[in-house]
Short mmCIF file of C-alpha atoms (C1' of nucleotides) and ligand atoms in Angstrom, two decimals:
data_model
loop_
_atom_site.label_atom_id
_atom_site.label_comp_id
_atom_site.label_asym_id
_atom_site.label_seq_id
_atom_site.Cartn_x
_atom_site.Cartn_y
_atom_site.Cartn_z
CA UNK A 284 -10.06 -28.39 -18.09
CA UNK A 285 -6.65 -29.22 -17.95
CA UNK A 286 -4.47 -25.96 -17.49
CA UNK A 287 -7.95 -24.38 -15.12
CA UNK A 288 -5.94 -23.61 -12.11
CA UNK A 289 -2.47 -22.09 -14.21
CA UNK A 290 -5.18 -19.83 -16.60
CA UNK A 291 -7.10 -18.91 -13.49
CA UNK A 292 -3.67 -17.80 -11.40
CA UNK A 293 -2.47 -15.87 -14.60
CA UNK A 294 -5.31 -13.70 -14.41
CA UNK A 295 -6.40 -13.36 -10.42
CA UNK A 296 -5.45 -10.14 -9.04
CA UNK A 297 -5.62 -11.57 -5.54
CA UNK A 298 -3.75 -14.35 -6.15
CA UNK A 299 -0.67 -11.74 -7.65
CA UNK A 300 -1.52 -9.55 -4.27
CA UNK A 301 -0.66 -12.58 -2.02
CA UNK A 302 2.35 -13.99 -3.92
CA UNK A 303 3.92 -10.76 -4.86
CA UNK A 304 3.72 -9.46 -0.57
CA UNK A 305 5.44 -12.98 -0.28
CA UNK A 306 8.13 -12.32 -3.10
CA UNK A 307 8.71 -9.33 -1.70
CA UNK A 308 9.38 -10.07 1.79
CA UNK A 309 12.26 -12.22 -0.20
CA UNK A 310 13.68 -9.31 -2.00
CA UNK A 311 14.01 -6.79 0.72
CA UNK A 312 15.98 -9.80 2.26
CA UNK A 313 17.77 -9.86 -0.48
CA UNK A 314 18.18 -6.32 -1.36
CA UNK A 315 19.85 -5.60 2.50
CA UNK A 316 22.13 -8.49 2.00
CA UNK A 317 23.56 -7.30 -1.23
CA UNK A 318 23.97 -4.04 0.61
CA UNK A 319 25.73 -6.21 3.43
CA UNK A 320 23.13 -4.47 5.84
CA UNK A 321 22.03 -8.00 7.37
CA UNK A 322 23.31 -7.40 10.54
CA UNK A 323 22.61 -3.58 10.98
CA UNK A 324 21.36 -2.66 14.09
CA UNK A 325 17.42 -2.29 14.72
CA UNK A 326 16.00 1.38 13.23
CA UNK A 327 15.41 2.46 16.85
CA UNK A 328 17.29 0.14 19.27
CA UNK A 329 19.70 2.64 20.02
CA UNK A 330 16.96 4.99 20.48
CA UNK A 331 14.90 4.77 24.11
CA UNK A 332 12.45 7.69 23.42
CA UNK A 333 10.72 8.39 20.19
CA UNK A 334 10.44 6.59 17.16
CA UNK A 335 9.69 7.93 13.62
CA UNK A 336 7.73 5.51 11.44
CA UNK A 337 6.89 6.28 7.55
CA UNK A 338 4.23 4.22 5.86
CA UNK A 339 4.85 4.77 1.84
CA UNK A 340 1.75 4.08 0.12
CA UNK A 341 1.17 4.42 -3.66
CA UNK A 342 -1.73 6.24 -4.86
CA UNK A 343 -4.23 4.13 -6.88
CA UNK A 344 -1.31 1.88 -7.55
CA UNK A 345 -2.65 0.12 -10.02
CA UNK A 346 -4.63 2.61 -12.22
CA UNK A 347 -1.61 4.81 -11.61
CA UNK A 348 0.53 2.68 -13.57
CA UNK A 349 -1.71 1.91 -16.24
CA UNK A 350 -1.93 5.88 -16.84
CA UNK A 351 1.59 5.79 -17.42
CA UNK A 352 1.02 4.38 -20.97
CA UNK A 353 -2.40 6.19 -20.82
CA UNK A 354 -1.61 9.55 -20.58
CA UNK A 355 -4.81 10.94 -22.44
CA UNK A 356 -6.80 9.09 -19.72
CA UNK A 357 -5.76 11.90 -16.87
CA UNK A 358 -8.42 13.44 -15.54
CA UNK A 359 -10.87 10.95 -16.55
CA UNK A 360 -12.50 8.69 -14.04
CA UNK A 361 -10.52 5.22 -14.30
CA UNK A 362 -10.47 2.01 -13.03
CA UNK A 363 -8.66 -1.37 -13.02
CA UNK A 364 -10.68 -4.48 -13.85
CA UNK A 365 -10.95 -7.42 -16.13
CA UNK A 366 -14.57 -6.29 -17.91
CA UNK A 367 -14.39 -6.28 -21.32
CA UNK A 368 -17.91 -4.85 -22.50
CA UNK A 369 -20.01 -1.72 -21.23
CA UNK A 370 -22.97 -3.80 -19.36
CA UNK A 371 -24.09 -2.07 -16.29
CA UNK A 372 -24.88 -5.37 -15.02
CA UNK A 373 -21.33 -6.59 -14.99
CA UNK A 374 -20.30 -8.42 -11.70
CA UNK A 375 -16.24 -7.87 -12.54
CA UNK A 376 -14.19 -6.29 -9.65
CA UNK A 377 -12.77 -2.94 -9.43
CA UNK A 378 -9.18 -3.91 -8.28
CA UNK A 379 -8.48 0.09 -8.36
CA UNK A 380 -9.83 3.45 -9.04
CA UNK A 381 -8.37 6.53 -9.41
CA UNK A 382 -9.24 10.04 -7.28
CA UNK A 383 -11.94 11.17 -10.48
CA UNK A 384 -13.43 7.80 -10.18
CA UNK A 385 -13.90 8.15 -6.26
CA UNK A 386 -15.23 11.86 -6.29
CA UNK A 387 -18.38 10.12 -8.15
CA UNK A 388 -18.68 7.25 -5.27
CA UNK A 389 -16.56 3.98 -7.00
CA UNK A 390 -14.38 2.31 -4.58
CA UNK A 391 -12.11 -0.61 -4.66
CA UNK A 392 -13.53 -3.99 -4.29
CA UNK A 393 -16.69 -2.86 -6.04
CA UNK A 394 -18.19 -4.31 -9.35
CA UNK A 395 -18.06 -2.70 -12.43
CA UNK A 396 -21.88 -2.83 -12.97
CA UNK A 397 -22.46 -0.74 -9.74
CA UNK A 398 -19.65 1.66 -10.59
CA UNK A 399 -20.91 2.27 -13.93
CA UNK A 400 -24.24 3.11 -12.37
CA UNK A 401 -22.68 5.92 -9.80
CA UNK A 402 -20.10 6.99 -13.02
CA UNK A 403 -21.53 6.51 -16.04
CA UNK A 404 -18.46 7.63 -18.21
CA UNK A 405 -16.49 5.04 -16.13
CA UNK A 406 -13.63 3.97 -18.16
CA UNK A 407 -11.96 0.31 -17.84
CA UNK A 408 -8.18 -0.67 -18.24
CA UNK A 409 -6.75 -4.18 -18.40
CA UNK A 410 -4.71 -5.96 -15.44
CA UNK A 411 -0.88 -5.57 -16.09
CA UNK A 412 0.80 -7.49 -13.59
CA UNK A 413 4.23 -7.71 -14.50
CA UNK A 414 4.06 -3.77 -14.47
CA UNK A 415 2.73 -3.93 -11.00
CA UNK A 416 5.67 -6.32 -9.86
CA UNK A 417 8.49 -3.98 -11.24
CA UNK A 418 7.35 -0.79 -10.32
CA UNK A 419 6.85 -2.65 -6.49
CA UNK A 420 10.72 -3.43 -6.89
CA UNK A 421 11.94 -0.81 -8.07
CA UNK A 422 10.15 0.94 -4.86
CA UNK A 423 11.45 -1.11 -2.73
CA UNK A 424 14.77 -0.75 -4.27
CA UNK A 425 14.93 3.00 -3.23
CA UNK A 426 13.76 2.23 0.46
CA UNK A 427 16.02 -0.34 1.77
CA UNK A 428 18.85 2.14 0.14
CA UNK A 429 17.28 4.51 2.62
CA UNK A 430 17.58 2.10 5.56
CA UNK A 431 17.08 -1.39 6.10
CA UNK A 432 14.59 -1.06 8.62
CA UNK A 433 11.70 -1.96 5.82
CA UNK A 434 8.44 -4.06 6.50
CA UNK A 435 6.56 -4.98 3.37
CA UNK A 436 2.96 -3.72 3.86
CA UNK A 437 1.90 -5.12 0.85
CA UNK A 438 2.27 -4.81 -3.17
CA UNK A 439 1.97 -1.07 -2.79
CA UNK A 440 2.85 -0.43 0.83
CA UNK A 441 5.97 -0.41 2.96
CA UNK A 442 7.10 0.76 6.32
CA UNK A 443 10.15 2.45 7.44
CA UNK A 444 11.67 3.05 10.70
CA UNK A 445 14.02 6.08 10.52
CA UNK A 446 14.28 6.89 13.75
CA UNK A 447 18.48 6.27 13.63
CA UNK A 448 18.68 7.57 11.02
CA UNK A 449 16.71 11.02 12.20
CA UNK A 450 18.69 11.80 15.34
CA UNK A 451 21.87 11.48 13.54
CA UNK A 452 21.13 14.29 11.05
CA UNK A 453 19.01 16.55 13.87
CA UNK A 454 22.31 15.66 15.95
CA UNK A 455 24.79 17.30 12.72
CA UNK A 456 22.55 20.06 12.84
CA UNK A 457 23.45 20.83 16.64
CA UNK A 458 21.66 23.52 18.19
CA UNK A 459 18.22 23.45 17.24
CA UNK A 460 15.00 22.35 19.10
CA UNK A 461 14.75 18.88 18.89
CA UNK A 462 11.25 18.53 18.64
CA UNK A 463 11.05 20.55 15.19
CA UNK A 464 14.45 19.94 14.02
CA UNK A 465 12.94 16.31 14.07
CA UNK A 466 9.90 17.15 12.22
CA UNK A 467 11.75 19.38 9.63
CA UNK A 468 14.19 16.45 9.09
CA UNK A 469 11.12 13.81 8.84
CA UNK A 470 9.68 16.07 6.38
CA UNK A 471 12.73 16.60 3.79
CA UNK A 472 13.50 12.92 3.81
CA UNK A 473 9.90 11.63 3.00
CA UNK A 474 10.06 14.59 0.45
CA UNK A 475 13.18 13.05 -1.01
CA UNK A 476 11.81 9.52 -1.07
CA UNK A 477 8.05 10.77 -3.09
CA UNK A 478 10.56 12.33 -5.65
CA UNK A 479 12.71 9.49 -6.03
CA UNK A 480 9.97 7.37 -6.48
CA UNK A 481 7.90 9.01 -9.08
CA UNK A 482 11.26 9.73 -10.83
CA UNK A 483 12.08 5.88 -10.90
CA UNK A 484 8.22 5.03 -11.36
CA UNK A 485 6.26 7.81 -13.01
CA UNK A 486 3.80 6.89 -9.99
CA UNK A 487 3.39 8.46 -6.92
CA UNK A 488 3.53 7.54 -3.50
CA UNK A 489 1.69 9.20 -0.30
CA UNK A 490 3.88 9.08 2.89
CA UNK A 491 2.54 9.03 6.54
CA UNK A 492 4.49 9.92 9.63
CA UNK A 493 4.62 9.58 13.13
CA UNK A 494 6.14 7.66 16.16
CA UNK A 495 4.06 4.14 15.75
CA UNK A 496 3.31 2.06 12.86
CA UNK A 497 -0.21 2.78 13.79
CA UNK A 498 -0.15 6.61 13.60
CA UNK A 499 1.93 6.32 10.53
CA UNK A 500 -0.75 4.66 8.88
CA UNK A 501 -3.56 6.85 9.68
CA UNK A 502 -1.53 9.53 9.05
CA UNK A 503 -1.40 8.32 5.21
CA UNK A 504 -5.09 9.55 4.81
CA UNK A 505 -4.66 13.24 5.52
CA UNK A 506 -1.34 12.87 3.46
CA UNK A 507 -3.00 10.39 0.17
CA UNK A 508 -3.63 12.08 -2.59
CA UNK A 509 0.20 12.45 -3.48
CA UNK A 510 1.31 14.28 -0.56
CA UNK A 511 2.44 13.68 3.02
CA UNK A 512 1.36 14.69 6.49
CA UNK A 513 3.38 14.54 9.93
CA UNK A 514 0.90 13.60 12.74
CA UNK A 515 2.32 14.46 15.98
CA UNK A 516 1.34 12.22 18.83
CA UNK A 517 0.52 15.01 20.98
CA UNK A 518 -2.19 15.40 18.76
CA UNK A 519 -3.78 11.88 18.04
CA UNK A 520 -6.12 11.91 20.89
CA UNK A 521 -8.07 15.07 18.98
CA UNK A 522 -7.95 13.59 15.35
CA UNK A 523 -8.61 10.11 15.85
CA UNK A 524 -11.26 11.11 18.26
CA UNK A 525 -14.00 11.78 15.77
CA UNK A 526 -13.04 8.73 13.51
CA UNK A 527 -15.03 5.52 12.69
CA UNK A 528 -14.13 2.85 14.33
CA UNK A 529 -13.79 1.23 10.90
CA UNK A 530 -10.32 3.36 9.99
CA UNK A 531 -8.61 0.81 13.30
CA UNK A 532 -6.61 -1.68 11.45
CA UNK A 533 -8.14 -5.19 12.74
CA UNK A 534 -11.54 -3.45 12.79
CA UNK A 535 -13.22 -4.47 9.68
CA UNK A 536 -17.04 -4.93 8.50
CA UNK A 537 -17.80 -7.93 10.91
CA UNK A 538 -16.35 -5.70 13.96
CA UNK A 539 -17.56 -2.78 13.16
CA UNK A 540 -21.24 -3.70 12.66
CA UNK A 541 -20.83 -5.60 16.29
CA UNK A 542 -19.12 -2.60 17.84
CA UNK A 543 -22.51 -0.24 16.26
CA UNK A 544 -24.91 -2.71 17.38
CA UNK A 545 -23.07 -1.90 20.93
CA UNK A 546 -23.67 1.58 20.46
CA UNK A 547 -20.03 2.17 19.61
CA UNK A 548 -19.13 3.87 16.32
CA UNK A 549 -16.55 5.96 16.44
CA UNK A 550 -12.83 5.82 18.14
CA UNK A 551 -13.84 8.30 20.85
CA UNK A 552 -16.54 5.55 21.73
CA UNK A 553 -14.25 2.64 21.96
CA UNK A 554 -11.75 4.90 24.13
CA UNK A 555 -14.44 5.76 26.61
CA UNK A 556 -15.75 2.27 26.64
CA UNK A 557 -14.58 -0.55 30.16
CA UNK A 558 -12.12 -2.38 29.19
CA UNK A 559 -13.98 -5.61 30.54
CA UNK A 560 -16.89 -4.86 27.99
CA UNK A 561 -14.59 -4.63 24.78
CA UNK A 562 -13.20 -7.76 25.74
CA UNK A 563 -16.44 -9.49 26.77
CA UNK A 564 -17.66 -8.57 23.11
CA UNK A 565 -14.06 -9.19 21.28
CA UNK A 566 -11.99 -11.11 23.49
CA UNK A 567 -9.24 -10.29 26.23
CA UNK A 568 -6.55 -9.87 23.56
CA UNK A 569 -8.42 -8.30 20.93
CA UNK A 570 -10.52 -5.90 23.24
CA UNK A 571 -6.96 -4.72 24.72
CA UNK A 572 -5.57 -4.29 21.50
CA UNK A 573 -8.31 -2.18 20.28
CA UNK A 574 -8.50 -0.64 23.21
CA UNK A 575 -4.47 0.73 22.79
CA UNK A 576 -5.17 1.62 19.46
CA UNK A 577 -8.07 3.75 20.18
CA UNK A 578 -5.91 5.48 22.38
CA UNK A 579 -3.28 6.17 19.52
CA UNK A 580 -0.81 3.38 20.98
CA UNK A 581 1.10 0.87 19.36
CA UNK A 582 4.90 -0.71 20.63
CA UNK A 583 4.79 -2.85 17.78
CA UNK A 584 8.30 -2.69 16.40
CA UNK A 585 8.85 -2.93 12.32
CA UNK A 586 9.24 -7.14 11.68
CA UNK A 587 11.41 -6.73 8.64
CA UNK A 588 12.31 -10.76 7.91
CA UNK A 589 8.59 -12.45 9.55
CA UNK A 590 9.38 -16.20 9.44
CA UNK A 591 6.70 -18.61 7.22
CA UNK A 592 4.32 -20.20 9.09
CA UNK A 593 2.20 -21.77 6.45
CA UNK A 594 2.12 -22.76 2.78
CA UNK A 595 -1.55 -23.36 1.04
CA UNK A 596 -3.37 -22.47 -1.91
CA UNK A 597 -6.99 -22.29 -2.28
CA UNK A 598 -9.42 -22.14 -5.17
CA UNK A 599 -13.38 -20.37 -5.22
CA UNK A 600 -13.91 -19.35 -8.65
CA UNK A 601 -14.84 -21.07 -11.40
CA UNK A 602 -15.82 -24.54 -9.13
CA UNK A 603 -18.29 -26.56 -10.25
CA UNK A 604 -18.00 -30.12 -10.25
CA UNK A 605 -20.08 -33.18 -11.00
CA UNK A 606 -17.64 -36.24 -10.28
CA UNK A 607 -15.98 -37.20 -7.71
CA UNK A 608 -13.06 -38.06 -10.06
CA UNK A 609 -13.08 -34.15 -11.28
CA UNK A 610 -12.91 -33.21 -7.62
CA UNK A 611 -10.05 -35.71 -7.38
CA UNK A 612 -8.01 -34.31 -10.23
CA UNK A 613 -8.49 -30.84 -8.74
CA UNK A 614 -6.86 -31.97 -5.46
CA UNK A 615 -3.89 -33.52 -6.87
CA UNK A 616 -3.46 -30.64 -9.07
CA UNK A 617 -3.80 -28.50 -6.17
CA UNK A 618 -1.41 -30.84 -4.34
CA UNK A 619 1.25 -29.83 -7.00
CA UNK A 620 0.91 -26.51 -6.83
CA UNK A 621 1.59 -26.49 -2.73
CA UNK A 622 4.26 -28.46 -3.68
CA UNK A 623 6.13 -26.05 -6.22
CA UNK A 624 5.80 -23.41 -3.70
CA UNK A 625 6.75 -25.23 -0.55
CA UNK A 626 10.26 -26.34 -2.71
CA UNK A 627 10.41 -22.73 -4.42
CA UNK A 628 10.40 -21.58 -0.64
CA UNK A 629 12.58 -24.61 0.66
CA UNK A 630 10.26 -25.89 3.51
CA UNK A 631 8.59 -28.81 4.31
CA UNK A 632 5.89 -29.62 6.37
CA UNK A 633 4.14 -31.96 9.40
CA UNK A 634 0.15 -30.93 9.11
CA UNK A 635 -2.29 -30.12 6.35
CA UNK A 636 -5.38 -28.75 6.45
CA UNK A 637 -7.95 -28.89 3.87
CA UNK A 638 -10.61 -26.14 3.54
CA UNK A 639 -13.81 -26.56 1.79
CA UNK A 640 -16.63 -24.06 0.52
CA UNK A 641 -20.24 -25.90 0.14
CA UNK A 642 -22.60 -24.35 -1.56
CA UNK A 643 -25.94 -23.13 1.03
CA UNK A 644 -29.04 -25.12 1.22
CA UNK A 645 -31.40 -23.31 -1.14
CA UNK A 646 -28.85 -20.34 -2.22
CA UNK A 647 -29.22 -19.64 -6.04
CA UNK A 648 -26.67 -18.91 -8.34
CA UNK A 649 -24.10 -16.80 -7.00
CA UNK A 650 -24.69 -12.77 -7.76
CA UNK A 651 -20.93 -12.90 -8.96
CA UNK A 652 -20.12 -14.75 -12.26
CA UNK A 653 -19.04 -18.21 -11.50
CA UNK A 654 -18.53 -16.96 -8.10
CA UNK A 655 -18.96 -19.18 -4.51
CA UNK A 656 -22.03 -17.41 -3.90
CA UNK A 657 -23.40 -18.40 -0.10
CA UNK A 658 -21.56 -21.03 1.48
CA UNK A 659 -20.75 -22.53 4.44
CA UNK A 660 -16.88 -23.76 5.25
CA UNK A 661 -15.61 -26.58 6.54
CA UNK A 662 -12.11 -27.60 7.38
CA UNK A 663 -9.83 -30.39 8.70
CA UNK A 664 -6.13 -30.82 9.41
CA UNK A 665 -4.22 -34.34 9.78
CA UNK A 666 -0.83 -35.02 10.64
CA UNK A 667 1.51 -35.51 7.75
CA UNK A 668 3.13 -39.05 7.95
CA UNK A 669 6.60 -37.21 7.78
CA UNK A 670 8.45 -33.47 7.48
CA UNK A 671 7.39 -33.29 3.49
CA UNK A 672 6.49 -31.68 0.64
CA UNK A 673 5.67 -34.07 -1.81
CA UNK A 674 2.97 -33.88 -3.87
CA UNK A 675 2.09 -37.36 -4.03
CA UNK A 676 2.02 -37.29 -0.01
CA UNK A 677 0.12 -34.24 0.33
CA UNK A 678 -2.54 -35.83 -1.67
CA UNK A 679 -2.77 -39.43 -0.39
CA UNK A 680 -3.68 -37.18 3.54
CA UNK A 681 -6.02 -34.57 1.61
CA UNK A 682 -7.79 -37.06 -0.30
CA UNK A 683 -9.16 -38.92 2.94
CA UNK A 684 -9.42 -35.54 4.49
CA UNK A 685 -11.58 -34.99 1.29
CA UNK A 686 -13.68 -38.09 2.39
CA UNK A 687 -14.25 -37.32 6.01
CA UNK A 688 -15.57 -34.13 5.07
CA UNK A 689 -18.46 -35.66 2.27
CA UNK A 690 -19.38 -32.80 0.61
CA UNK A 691 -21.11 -34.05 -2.48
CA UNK A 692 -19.14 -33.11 -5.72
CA UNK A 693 -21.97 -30.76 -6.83
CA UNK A 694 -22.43 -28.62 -4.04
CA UNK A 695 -18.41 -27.78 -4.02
CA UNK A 696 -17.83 -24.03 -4.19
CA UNK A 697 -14.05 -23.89 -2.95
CA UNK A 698 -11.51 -25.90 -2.24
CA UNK A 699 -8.08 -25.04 -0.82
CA UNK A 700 -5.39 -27.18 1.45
CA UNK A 701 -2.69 -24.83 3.64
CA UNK A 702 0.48 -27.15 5.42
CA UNK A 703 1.61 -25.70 8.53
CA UNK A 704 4.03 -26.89 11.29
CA UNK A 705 7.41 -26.12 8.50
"C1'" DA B 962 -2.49 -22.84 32.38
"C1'" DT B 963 -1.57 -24.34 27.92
"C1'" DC B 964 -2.40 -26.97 23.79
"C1'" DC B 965 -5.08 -28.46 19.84
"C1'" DT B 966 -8.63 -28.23 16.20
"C1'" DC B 967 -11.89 -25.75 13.74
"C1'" DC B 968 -13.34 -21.96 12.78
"C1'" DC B 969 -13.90 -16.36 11.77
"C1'" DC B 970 -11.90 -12.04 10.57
"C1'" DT B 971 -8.72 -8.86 8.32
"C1'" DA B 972 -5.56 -6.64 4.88
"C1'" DC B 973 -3.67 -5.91 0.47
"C1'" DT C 1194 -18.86 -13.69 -19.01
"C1'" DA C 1195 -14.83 -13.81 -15.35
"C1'" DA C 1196 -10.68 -15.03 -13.00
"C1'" DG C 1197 -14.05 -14.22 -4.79
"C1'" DG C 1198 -6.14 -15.59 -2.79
"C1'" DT C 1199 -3.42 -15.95 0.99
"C1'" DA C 1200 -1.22 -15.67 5.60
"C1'" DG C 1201 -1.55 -14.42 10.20
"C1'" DG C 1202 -4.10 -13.06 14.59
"C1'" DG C 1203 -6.94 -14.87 17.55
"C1'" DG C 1204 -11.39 -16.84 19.75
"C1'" DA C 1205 -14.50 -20.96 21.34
"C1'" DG C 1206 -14.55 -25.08 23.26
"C1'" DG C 1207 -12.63 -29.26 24.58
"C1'" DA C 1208 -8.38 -32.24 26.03
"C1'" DT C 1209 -4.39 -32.51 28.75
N1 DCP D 1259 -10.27 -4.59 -2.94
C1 DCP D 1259 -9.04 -4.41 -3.46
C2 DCP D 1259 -8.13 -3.49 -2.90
C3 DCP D 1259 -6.88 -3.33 -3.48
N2 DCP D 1259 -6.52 -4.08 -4.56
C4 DCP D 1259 -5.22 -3.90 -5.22
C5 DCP D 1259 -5.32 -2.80 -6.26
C6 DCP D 1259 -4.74 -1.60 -5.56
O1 DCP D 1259 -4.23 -0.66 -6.49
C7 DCP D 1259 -3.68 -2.24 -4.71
C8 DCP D 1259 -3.28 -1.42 -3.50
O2 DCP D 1259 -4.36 -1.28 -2.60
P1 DCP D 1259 -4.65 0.08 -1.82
O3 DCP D 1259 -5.60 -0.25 -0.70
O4 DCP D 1259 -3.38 0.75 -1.45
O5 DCP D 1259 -5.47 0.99 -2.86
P2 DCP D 1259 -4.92 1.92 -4.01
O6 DCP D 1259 -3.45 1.96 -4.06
O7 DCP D 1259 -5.60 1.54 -5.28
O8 DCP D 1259 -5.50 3.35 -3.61
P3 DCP D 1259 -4.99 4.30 -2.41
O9 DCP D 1259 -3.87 3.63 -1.72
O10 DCP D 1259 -4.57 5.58 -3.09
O11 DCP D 1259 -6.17 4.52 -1.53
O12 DCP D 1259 -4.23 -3.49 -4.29
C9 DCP D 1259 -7.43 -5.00 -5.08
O13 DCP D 1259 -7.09 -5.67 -6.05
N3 DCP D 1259 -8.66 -5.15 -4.54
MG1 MG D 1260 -2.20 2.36 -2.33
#
DNA sequence: ATCCTCCCCTAC
DNA sequence: TAAGGTAGGGGAGGAT
């Protein structure tokens, strides 16, 4: 099908996730430039003590703005997804969910079928991605006129570094204690930015605070929905304490069920755990890392203009071949589309990788509709003959790449290429 | 030690 | 029907 991977773009929320975090690195850039704030000094490096990080989150972000031309939908359970008919065996994702929706058990990431099982009065709203993309912007707009010190968290997520911008206004305010005079201060300005948002949105945004990107995040939780919470560090040892281990950033499903088959489940756990045996299970980097977090620290400092590394599109929906001219076709076409984004971005490359699914020995159809289903993955990189980005180029390296790897056209589930080395 | 390739994992 | 992408961190194992 000739126009497959443009249709199947058009309508992937994960695909908009990825390129709109990428398009929006670009416009903060471009949003502190227009406010000649390139060259401003970092949020805290006049600052040697404490830092104060926000992390501004949107609630529900995309049911949220759906309601907006919904309003007789509030209250209601809600979600986001592309189902179009009431089957409780549907295998369409929930992108989002709304607060009613969660009370009964949904969650992101699950399928409307299950959903519909644990809320049977579920009800489904289209995708409306340009709607997403402005309401991002426009939030963004209000925090880089707050300071410049952003990092784009995502589609829906930022985070600021105030901490400049805090001791000036506790240092106007002279004699106070500077400990709650910061807090007070921290408080009215995430107030001011949750107003200014859902006045410039009609959506509302959650705000986290504390002295490391880390704390800010967690903090987010006790402040989501619509609200915001302050978590001082003197206190993270007690509240993260009792947490899963699952609520670290880094730890995810894989990790977690390792950490639990350790015997380690929640962050008190990991704190109390050797060093040496974290890092014997994780590695010396990760365990560390972990490790610090458990313990509530994090020196990260805010990267507000994080330089491209790679360029690559991949495909796992919808694959199923039976040629080895079809598979061809698809790799030039994907080819293309590296290339419009690697001149859209103006960078060129000197390595490719290309990244096949292949569909497991004996696996059946995949539970999701013309999903991947079971696979194994396979990958291999080459050295491009120059610094390029043409199409034709990419394609004449992938293409043997494609070879070496001999995965017969029928078992394809995915295929993807990345070029690095810009 | 440090690099390279081929992975796995994570987050939205 | 359904739209399971994308970039970065980092580990294992081998080469230098
Ligand atoms: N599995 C997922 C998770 C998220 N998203 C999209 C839809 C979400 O609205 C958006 C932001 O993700 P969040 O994790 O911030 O989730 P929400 O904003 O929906 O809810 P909240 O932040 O209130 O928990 O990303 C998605 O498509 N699929
Ligand atoms: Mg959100």
């Amino acid at each position: 099908d000739a126009n497959f991977i443009q249709n199947y773009y058009a309508s992937s929320r994960l695909h908009h996730l990825s390129t709109f975090k990428i398009e929006l690195q670009n416009y903060v850039i471009e949003l502190r430039r227009q406010r000649g704030l390139t060259s401003e000094s970092t949020g805290s490096a006049r600052a040697s003590g404490r830092r104060c990080i926000m992390y501004v989150d949107f609630d529900c972000f995309f049911v949220a703005v759906g309601l907006r031309s919904r309003p007789d939908l509030r209250g209601k359970p809600v979600a986001v997804s592309h189902c179009q008919n009431p089957s409780e065996a549907s295998s369409s994702d929930i992108a989002s969910c709304n607060y009613e929706a969660r009370a009964a058990g949904v969650s992101n990431g699950m399928v409307v079928g299950r959903a519909r099982q644990l809320c049977p009065n579920l009800i489904v709203i289209p995708y409306e991605f340009e709607q997403y993309r402005e309401a991002s912007r426009t939030l963004y707009q209000i925090l880089v006129a707050t300071t410049p010190q952003v990092q784009v968290g995502g589609m829906d997520e930022a985070i600021l570094d105030v901490t400049n911008l805090i001791n000036d206004q506790s240092a106007d305010k002279g004699a106070q204690t500077k400990g709650v005079s910061r807090e007070s201060v921290c408080a009215k300005m995430a107030e001011s930015l949750r107003q200014q948002v859902w006045e410039a949105t009609q959506c509302q945004v959650s705000v986290g605070i504390s002295e490391n990107i880390l704390l800010a995040k967690l903090a987010t939780r006790w402040a989501k929905p619509h609200g915001q919470y302050y978590l001082p560090i003197e206190d993270a040892p007690t509240r993260l304490a009792p947490l899963p281990v699952k609520h670290i950033p880094g730890i995810g499903e894989t990790t977690a069920r390792k950490l639990a088959d350790a015997g380690i489940t929640t962050i008190r756990d990991l704190r109390n755990q050797p060093l040496a045996r974290l890092q014997d299970m994780l590695g010396p980097k990760a365990g560390l890392n972990i490790q610090r977090m458990a313990l509530g620290q994090d020196d990260r400092p805010l990267v507000t203009s994080p330089p491209r590394h790679s360029v690559g599109t991949e495909i796992g929906w919808g694959v199923r071949f039976e040629t080895p001219a079809q598979v061809d076709k698809f790799l030039r076409d994907l080819c293309q589309e590296v290339h419009t984004r690697m001149a859209t971005a103006s960078v060129r490359g000197k390595s490719v990788t290309l990244r096949l699914k292949r569909r497991q020995e004996g696996a059946g159809e995949a539970r999701k509709h013309l999903g991947h289903g079971l696979c194994d993955n396979f990958s291999k990189s080459a050295t491009l003959p120059q610094l390029t980005r043409e199409a034709d180029a990419l394609y004449q390296t992938c293409s043997r790449l494609l070879g070496q790897l001999a995965v017969p056209p029928v078992d394809l589930r995915a295929v993807g290429i990345q070029v690095q080395k810009l």
